[in-house]
mmCIF file of C-alpha atoms in Angstrom:
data_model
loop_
_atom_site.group_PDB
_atom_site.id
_atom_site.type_symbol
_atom_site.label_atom_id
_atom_site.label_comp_id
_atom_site.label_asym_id
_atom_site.label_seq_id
_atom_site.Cartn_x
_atom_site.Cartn_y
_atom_site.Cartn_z
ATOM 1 C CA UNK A 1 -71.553 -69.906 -42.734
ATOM 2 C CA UNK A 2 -68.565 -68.052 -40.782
ATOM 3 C CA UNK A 3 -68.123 -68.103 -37.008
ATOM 4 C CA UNK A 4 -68.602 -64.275 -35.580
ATOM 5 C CA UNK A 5 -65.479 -62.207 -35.297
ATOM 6 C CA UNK A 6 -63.768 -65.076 -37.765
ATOM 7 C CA UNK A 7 -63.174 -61.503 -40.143
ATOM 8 C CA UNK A 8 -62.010 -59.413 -37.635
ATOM 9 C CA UNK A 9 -59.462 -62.644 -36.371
ATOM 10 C CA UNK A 10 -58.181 -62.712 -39.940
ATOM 11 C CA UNK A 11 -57.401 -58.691 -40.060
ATOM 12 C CA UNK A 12 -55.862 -58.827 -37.227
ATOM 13 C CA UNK A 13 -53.469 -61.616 -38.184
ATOM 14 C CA UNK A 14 -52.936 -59.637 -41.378
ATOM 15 C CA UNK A 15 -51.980 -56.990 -39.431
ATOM 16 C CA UNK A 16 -49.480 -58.271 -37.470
ATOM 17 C CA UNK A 17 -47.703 -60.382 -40.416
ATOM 18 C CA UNK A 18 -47.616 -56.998 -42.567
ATOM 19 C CA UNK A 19 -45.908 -55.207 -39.004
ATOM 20 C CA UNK A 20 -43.513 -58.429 -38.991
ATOM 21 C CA UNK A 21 -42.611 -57.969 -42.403
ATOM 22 C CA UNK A 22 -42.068 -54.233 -42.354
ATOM 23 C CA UNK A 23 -39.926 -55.280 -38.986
ATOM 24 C CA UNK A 24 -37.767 -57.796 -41.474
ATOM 25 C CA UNK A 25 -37.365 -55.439 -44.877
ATOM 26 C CA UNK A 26 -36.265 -52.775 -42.084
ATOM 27 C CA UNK A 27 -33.811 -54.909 -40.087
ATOM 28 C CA UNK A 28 -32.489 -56.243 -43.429
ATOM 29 C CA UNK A 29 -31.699 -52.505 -44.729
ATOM 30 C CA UNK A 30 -29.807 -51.595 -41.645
ATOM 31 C CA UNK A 31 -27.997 -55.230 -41.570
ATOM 32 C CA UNK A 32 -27.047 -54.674 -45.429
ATOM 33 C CA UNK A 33 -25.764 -50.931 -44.856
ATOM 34 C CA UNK A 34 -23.695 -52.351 -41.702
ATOM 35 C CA UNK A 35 -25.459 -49.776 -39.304
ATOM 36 C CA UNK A 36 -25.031 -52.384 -36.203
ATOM 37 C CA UNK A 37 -28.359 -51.379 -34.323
ATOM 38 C CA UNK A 38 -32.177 -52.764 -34.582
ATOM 39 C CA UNK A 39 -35.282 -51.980 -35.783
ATOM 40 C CA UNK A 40 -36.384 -50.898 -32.082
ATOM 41 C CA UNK A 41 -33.585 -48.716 -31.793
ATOM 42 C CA UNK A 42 -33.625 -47.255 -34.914
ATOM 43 C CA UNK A 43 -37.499 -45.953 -33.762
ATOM 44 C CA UNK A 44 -35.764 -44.726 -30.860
ATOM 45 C CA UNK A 45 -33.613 -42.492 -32.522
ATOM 46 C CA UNK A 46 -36.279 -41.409 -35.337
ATOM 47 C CA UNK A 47 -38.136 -40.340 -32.562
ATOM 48 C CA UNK A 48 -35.608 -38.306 -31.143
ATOM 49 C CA UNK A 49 -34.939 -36.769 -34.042
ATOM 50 C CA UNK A 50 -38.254 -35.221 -34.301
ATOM 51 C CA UNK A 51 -38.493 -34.921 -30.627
ATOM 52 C CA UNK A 52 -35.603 -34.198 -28.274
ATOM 53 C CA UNK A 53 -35.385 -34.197 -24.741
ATOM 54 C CA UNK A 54 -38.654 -36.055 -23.921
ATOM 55 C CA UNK A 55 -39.369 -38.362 -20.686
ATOM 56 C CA UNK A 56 -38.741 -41.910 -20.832
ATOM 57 C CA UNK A 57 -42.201 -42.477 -20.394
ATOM 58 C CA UNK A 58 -43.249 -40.261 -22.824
ATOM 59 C CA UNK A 59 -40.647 -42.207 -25.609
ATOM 60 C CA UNK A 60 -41.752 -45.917 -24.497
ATOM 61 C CA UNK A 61 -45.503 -44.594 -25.458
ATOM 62 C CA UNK A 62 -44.759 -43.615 -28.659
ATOM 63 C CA UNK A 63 -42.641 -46.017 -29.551
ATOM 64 C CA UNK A 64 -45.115 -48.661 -27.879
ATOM 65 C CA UNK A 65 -42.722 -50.733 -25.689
ATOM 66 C CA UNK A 66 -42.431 -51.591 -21.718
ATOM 67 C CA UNK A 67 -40.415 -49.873 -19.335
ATOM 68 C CA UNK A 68 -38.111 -52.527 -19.352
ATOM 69 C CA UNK A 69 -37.579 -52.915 -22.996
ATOM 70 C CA UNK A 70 -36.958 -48.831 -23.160
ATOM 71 C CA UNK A 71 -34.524 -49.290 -20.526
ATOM 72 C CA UNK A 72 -32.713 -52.130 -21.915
ATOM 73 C CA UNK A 73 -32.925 -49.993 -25.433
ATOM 74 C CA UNK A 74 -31.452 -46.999 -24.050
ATOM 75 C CA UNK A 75 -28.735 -48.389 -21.731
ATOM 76 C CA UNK A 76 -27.831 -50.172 -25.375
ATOM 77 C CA UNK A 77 -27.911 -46.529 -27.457
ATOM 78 C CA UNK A 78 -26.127 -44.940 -24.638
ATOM 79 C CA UNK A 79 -23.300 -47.710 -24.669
ATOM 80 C CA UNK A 80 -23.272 -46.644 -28.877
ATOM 81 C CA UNK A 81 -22.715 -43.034 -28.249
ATOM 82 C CA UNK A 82 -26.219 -41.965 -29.953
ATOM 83 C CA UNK A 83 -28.515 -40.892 -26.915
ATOM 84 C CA UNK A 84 -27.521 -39.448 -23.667
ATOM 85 C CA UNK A 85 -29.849 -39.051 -20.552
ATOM 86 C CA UNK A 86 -30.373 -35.883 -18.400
ATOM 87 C CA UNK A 87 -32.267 -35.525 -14.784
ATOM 88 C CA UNK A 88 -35.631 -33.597 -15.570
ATOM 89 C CA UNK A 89 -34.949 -29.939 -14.291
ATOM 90 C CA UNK A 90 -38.928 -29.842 -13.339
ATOM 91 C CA UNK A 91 -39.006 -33.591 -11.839
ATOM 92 C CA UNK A 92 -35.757 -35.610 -10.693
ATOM 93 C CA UNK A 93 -37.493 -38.927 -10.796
ATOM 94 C CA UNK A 94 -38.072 -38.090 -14.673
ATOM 95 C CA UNK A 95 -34.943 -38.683 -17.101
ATOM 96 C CA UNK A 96 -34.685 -36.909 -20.294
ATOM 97 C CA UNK A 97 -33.882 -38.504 -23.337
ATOM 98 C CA UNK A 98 -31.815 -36.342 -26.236
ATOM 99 C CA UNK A 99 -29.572 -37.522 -29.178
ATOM 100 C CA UNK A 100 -25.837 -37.121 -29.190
ATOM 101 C CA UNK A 101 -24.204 -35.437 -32.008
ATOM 102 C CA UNK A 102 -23.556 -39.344 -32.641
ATOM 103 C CA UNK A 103 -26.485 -39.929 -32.936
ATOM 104 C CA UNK A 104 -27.507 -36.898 -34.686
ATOM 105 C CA UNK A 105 -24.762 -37.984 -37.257
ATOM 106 C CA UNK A 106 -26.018 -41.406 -37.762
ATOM 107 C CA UNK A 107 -29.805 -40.696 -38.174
ATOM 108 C CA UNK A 108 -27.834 -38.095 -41.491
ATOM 109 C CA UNK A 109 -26.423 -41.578 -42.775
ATOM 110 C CA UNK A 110 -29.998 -43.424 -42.128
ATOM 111 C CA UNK A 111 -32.349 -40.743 -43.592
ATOM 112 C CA UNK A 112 -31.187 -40.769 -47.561
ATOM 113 C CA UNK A 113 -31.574 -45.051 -46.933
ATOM 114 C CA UNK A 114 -34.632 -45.050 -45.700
ATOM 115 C CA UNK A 115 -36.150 -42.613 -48.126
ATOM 116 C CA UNK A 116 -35.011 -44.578 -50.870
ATOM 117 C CA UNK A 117 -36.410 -47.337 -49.028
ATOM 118 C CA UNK A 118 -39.748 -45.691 -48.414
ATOM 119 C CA UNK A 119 -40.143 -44.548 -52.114
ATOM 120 C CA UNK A 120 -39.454 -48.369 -53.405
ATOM 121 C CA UNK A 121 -42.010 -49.221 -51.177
ATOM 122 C CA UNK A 122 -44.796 -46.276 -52.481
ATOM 123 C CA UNK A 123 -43.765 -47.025 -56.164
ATOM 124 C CA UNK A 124 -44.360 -50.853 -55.173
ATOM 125 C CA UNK A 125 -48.008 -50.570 -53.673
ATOM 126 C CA UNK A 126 -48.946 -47.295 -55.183
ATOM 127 C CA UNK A 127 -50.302 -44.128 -53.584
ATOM 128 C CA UNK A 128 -54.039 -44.502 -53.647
ATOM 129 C CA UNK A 129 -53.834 -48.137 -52.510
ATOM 130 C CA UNK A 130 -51.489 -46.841 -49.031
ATOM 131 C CA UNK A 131 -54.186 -43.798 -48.602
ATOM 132 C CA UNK A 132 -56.924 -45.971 -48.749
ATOM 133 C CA UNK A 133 -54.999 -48.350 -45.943
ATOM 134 C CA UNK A 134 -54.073 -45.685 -43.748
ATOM 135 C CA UNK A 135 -57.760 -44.358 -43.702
ATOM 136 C CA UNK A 136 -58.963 -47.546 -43.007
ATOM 137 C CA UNK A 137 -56.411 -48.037 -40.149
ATOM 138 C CA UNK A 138 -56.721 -44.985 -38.520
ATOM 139 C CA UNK A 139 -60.603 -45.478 -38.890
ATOM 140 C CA UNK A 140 -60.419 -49.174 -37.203
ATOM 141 C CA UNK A 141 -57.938 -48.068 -34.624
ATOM 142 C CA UNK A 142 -60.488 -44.872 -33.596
ATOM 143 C CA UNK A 143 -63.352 -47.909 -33.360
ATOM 144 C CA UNK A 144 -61.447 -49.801 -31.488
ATOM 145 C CA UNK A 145 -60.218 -46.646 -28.891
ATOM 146 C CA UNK A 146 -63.971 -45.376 -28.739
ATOM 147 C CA UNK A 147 -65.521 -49.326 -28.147
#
């Protein structure tokens, strides 16, 4: 007989070794390809990519980190060349985030890498088996929001 919630303890653990593990296989492909920034900042400037000129706040959401660890991200990018910040026309306390056309340049270099990367990784687990996962996820996660 199994303590209660012993199941759910073990997904959860699963969950966060798999997240660790993407972390590593990403931060490994960046080290080998001598791109000089991290996993964190690297979903900083994906996100930009798709999404220009947002709020801080707005980025740290979606990226899911603290104030702090934005700031400290940014200040680093900005140092790089890759992002630039911009006073909020509508609201001055707000600062816009946008890529630089270094930045713009770099995510060129990082998108053939990381669809190679990404395709490896599809061939390796195979479609059905990443659908199913992803349903699940988004299932447990919508659970979880609604609880």
């Amino acid at each position: 007989m199994t303590k209660q919630g012993t199941e759910f303890r073990n997904l959860q653990l699963v969950i966060v070794r798999a997240r660790m593990a993407f972390r590593r296989y990403i931060q490994r492909t960046l080290k080998e390809h001598g791109f000089g920034i991290t996993f964190e900042m690297l979903q900083v400037i994906s996100c930009l990519w798709r999404d220009q000129g947002i709020a801080q706040q707005t980025l740290a959401e979606r990226i899911v980190k603290d104030k702090a660890s934005l700031s400290n991200l940014l200040n680093n990018l900005e140092r790089k060349g890759y992002i630039s910040r911009k006073e909020d026309a509508a609201d001055r306390r707000n600062k816009l985030v946008y890529l630089t056309p270094e930045g713009e340049a770099l995510w060129q270099r990082l998108l053939p890498i990381f669809d190679e990367v990404y395709t490896r990784a599809e061939e390796a687990m195979g479609l059905a088996r990443i659908r199913n996962l992803t349903a699940e996820l988004e299932e447990m996660h919508n659970i979880l929001e609604n609880a």
